[in-house]
């Protein structure tokens, strides 16, 4: 039952999530117990209708419905150490693609696992700085998984200076704190210096002390709804 303890208290976590045979499914990254690692998973494989996977002896995620392209699975606890990652992705044309590799986790740390495709299905594991931001601020990072797309910079509204600059394909920025009063649209431009806005996310009402990932996903060379280039924002506590 040690896996059922957390930094915010066992009773709150039991009420929200409970325990199961695969460990404790976390709703907030700061609930990570000190003797376990937490992993959030992003399915960024264009065209995939579902992904199933295991990390060590446990299911990779706990979700209702299919884990299709663009979906996010919130932090879930796993045993630290070297774990075997096994992933199988499914597509409308009945094709299946598999990924098998080992990943290493450290106790007391939180991670994001990004599943993507670049000729073959691959994964990128990042360690997440999940310390909550100050009151009146949100924490944001930029994830570039736009296949066939050059490096990008992310701007807020009409700011001259990018919030994140020159992020290449398969690049993940560090988190930055921004004021929740920054309500302009999020604009993605080529890092080469062009003023052309390639993608836009409408103005967001950022929540104080929340953590976000802003993502560019899909394939520049496809117009299919479940493959095309798009931008989205993910709230880590949901």
Coordinates of C-alpha atoms in Angstrom, one line a residue:
X1 CA 0.0 0.0 0.0
X2 CA 3.0 2.3 0.0
X3 CA 2.1 3.3 -3.6
X4 CA -1.1 4.8 -2.3
X5 CA 0.6 7.6 -0.3
X6 CA 1.3 11.0 -1.8
X7 CA 2.5 14.5 -1.0
X8 CA -1.1 15.8 -0.6
X9 CA -2.3 13.0 1.6
X10 CA -3.6 9.5 1.2
X11 CA -7.3 10.3 2.0
X12 CA -7.6 12.9 -0.8
X13 CA -6.0 10.6 -3.3
X14 CA -8.1 7.6 -2.4
X15 CA -11.2 9.8 -2.9
X16 CA -10.1 11.0 -6.3
X17 CA -8.4 8.1 -7.9
X18 CA -8.1 5.0 -5.7
X19 CA -5.6 2.1 -6.1
X20 CA -5.6 -0.6 -8.7
X21 CA -3.4 -3.5 -9.7
X22 CA -1.5 -1.3 -12.1
X23 CA -0.6 1.3 -9.4
X24 CA -2.0 4.7 -8.7
X25 CA -3.4 6.8 -11.5
X26 CA -2.6 10.4 -10.8
X27 CA -4.7 13.4 -11.6
X28 CA -2.1 16.0 -10.7
X29 CA 1.7 15.7 -11.2
X30 CA 2.5 17.0 -7.7
X31 CA 0.8 13.9 -6.3
X32 CA 3.9 11.8 -7.2
X33 CA 5.0 9.6 -4.2
X34 CA 8.7 9.8 -3.4
X35 CA 9.3 6.1 -4.1
X36 CA 7.6 5.9 -7.5
X37 CA 8.0 7.7 -10.8
X38 CA 5.1 9.2 -12.7
X39 CA 4.6 9.2 -16.5
X40 CA 2.2 11.1 -18.7
X41 CA 1.7 9.9 -22.3
X42 CA 1.0 11.8 -25.5
X43 CA -0.2 9.9 -28.6
X44 CA 1.3 12.1 -31.4
X45 CA 1.4 9.4 -34.1
X46 CA -0.4 10.9 -37.1
X47 CA -3.3 8.8 -38.3
X48 CA -3.4 6.4 -35.4
X49 CA -6.8 5.4 -34.3
X50 CA -5.6 3.8 -31.1
X51 CA -2.4 3.0 -29.2
X52 CA -2.1 0.2 -26.6
X53 CA 1.0 -0.1 -24.5
X54 CA 2.7 -1.4 -21.4
X55 CA 5.5 -0.1 -19.3
X56 CA 7.0 -2.8 -17.3
X57 CA 4.2 -4.9 -15.9
X58 CA 1.6 -2.2 -16.0
X59 CA -0.7 -0.7 -18.6
X60 CA 0.8 2.5 -20.0
X61 CA -2.3 4.6 -19.3
X62 CA -5.7 4.6 -17.8
X63 CA -8.3 6.1 -20.1
X64 CA -11.9 5.8 -21.2
X65 CA -12.2 5.1 -24.9
X66 CA -9.5 4.8 -27.6
X67 CA -6.1 6.5 -27.1
X68 CA -6.2 8.0 -30.6
X69 CA -4.0 10.6 -32.3
X70 CA -3.6 13.8 -30.3
X71 CA -4.9 12.4 -27.1
X72 CA -3.2 12.9 -23.7
X73 CA -3.1 10.4 -20.8
X74 CA -2.5 12.1 -17.4
X75 CA 0.3 11.1 -15.0
X76 CA 0.4 7.5 -13.8
X77 CA 2.7 5.8 -11.4
X78 CA 5.3 3.3 -12.3
X79 CA 8.2 1.5 -10.6
X80 CA 11.5 3.2 -11.0
X81 CA 14.5 1.7 -12.8
X82 CA 14.7 0.2 -16.3
X83 CA 11.3 -0.6 -17.7
X84 CA 10.4 -2.3 -21.0
X85 CA 8.2 -0.1 -23.1
X86 CA 5.9 -2.0 -25.5
X87 CA 3.7 0.0 -27.8
X88 CA 1.4 -1.0 -30.7
X89 CA -0.4 1.6 -32.8
X90 CA -3.4 0.9 -35.0
X91 CA -4.6 2.7 -38.1
X92 CA -7.8 2.8 -40.3
X93 CA -6.1 0.7 -43.0
X94 CA -5.6 -2.1 -40.5
X95 CA -1.9 -1.4 -40.4
X96 CA -0.1 -1.9 -37.1
X97 CA 3.2 -0.5 -36.0
X98 CA 5.1 -1.6 -33.0
X99 CA 7.8 -0.1 -30.7
X100 CA 9.8 -2.0 -28.1
X101 CA 12.5 -0.3 -26.1
X102 CA 13.8 0.2 -22.6
X103 CA 13.4 3.4 -20.7
X104 CA 14.8 4.4 -17.3
X105 CA 12.8 6.1 -14.6
X106 CA 14.0 7.7 -11.4
X107 CA 12.0 7.6 -8.2
X108 CA 10.3 10.8 -7.2
X109 CA 10.4 12.2 -10.8
X110 CA 7.7 13.0 -13.3
X111 CA 8.0 12.4 -17.0
X112 CA 6.3 12.9 -20.3
X113 CA 6.4 10.2 -22.9
X114 CA 5.8 11.4 -26.4
X115 CA 4.9 8.8 -29.0
X116 CA 5.5 10.0 -32.6
X117 CA 6.3 8.8 -36.1
X118 CA 9.3 9.7 -38.2
X119 CA 9.4 6.9 -40.8
X120 CA 9.0 4.6 -37.8
X121 CA 7.2 4.9 -34.5
X122 CA 9.4 6.4 -31.9
X123 CA 9.3 7.7 -28.4
X124 CA 10.8 10.7 -26.6
X125 CA 10.9 10.8 -22.8
X126 CA 11.4 14.1 -21.0
X127 CA 11.7 14.8 -17.3
X128 CA 9.1 17.3 -16.3
X129 CA 9.6 20.2 -13.9
X130 CA 6.2 20.0 -12.2
X131 CA 6.8 22.5 -9.4
X132 CA 3.6 24.6 -9.4
X133 CA 4.1 28.3 -10.6
X134 CA 3.4 31.4 -8.5
X135 CA -0.1 32.6 -7.9
X136 CA -1.3 34.6 -11.0
X137 CA 1.1 32.6 -13.3
X138 CA 0.9 29.5 -15.4
X139 CA 3.7 27.2 -16.5
X140 CA 3.9 26.6 -20.3
X141 CA 6.2 24.6 -22.6
X142 CA 6.3 24.1 -26.4
X143 CA 6.4 20.6 -28.0
X144 CA 7.2 20.4 -31.8
X145 CA 6.0 17.2 -33.2
X146 CA 4.9 18.6 -36.6
X147 CA 6.2 16.1 -39.1
X148 CA 7.9 17.5 -42.3
X149 CA 7.9 21.0 -40.7
X150 CA 10.9 23.2 -40.2
X151 CA 11.9 24.7 -36.7
X152 CA 9.2 26.9 -35.2
X153 CA 9.0 29.8 -32.8
X154 CA 5.9 30.5 -30.6
X155 CA 4.6 34.0 -30.0
X156 CA 1.8 35.3 -27.8
X157 CA -0.4 37.9 -29.5
X158 CA 1.5 40.7 -31.1
X159 CA 4.7 40.3 -29.0
X160 CA 7.9 41.0 -31.0
X161 CA 9.9 38.5 -29.0
X162 CA 9.0 34.8 -29.2
X163 CA 8.1 33.0 -26.0
X164 CA 9.9 30.0 -27.4
X165 CA 12.4 30.3 -30.3
X166 CA 13.8 27.9 -32.9
X167 CA 12.2 24.6 -31.6
X168 CA 13.0 21.8 -34.1
X169 CA 10.9 18.7 -34.9
X170 CA 11.0 16.4 -31.9
X171 CA 12.0 19.3 -29.8
X172 CA 10.6 20.0 -26.3
X173 CA 11.3 23.3 -24.6
X174 CA 11.7 23.9 -20.9
X175 CA 8.7 25.2 -19.0
X176 CA 8.3 28.9 -18.6
X177 CA 6.1 30.9 -16.2
X178 CA 3.8 33.4 -17.9
X179 CA 1.3 35.7 -16.4
X180 CA -2.3 34.5 -16.7
X181 CA -3.1 38.0 -18.0
X182 CA -1.4 37.1 -21.3
X183 CA -4.6 36.3 -23.2
X184 CA -3.5 36.9 -26.8
X185 CA -3.6 34.1 -29.4
X186 CA -0.7 31.7 -29.6
X187 CA 1.0 32.1 -33.0
X188 CA 3.4 29.7 -34.6
X189 CA 5.9 31.1 -37.2
X190 CA 8.9 29.6 -39.0
X191 CA 12.0 30.2 -36.9
X192 CA 13.8 31.4 -40.1
X193 CA 12.3 34.9 -39.4
X194 CA 9.2 34.8 -41.6
X195 CA 6.2 36.8 -40.2
X196 CA 3.8 34.3 -41.8
X197 CA 1.6 32.7 -39.1
X198 CA 1.5 29.0 -39.9
X199 CA -0.8 27.9 -37.0
X200 CA -2.9 29.7 -34.4
X201 CA -4.5 28.7 -31.1
X202 CA -7.2 31.1 -30.1
X203 CA -6.7 33.2 -26.9
X204 CA -6.7 31.1 -23.8
X205 CA -7.9 31.9 -20.3
X206 CA -4.9 30.5 -18.5
X207 CA -5.6 29.1 -15.0
X208 CA -3.4 30.3 -12.2
X209 CA -0.9 27.8 -11.0
X210 CA -1.7 25.3 -13.8
X211 CA 0.8 23.5 -16.1
X212 CA 0.3 23.4 -19.9
X213 CA 1.9 21.8 -22.9
X214 CA 1.4 23.6 -26.2
X215 CA 1.8 21.2 -29.1
X216 CA 2.2 21.3 -32.9
X217 CA 1.4 17.8 -34.2
X218 CA 0.4 16.0 -37.4
X219 CA 2.0 15.9 -40.8
X220 CA 2.5 19.0 -43.0
X221 CA 2.1 16.8 -46.1
X222 CA -1.3 15.3 -45.2
X223 CA -4.8 16.8 -45.4
X224 CA -6.5 13.9 -43.7
X225 CA -8.4 15.0 -40.5
X226 CA -6.6 12.6 -38.2
X227 CA -3.2 13.3 -39.8
X228 CA -3.1 17.0 -40.8
X229 CA -1.0 19.6 -39.1
X230 CA -2.6 21.2 -36.1
X231 CA -1.9 23.0 -32.9
X232 CA -3.4 22.2 -29.5
X233 CA -3.0 22.9 -25.8
X234 CA -3.0 20.3 -23.0
X235 CA -3.6 21.0 -19.3
X236 CA -1.5 18.5 -17.4
X237 CA -4.0 18.1 -14.5
X238 CA -6.8 16.8 -16.9

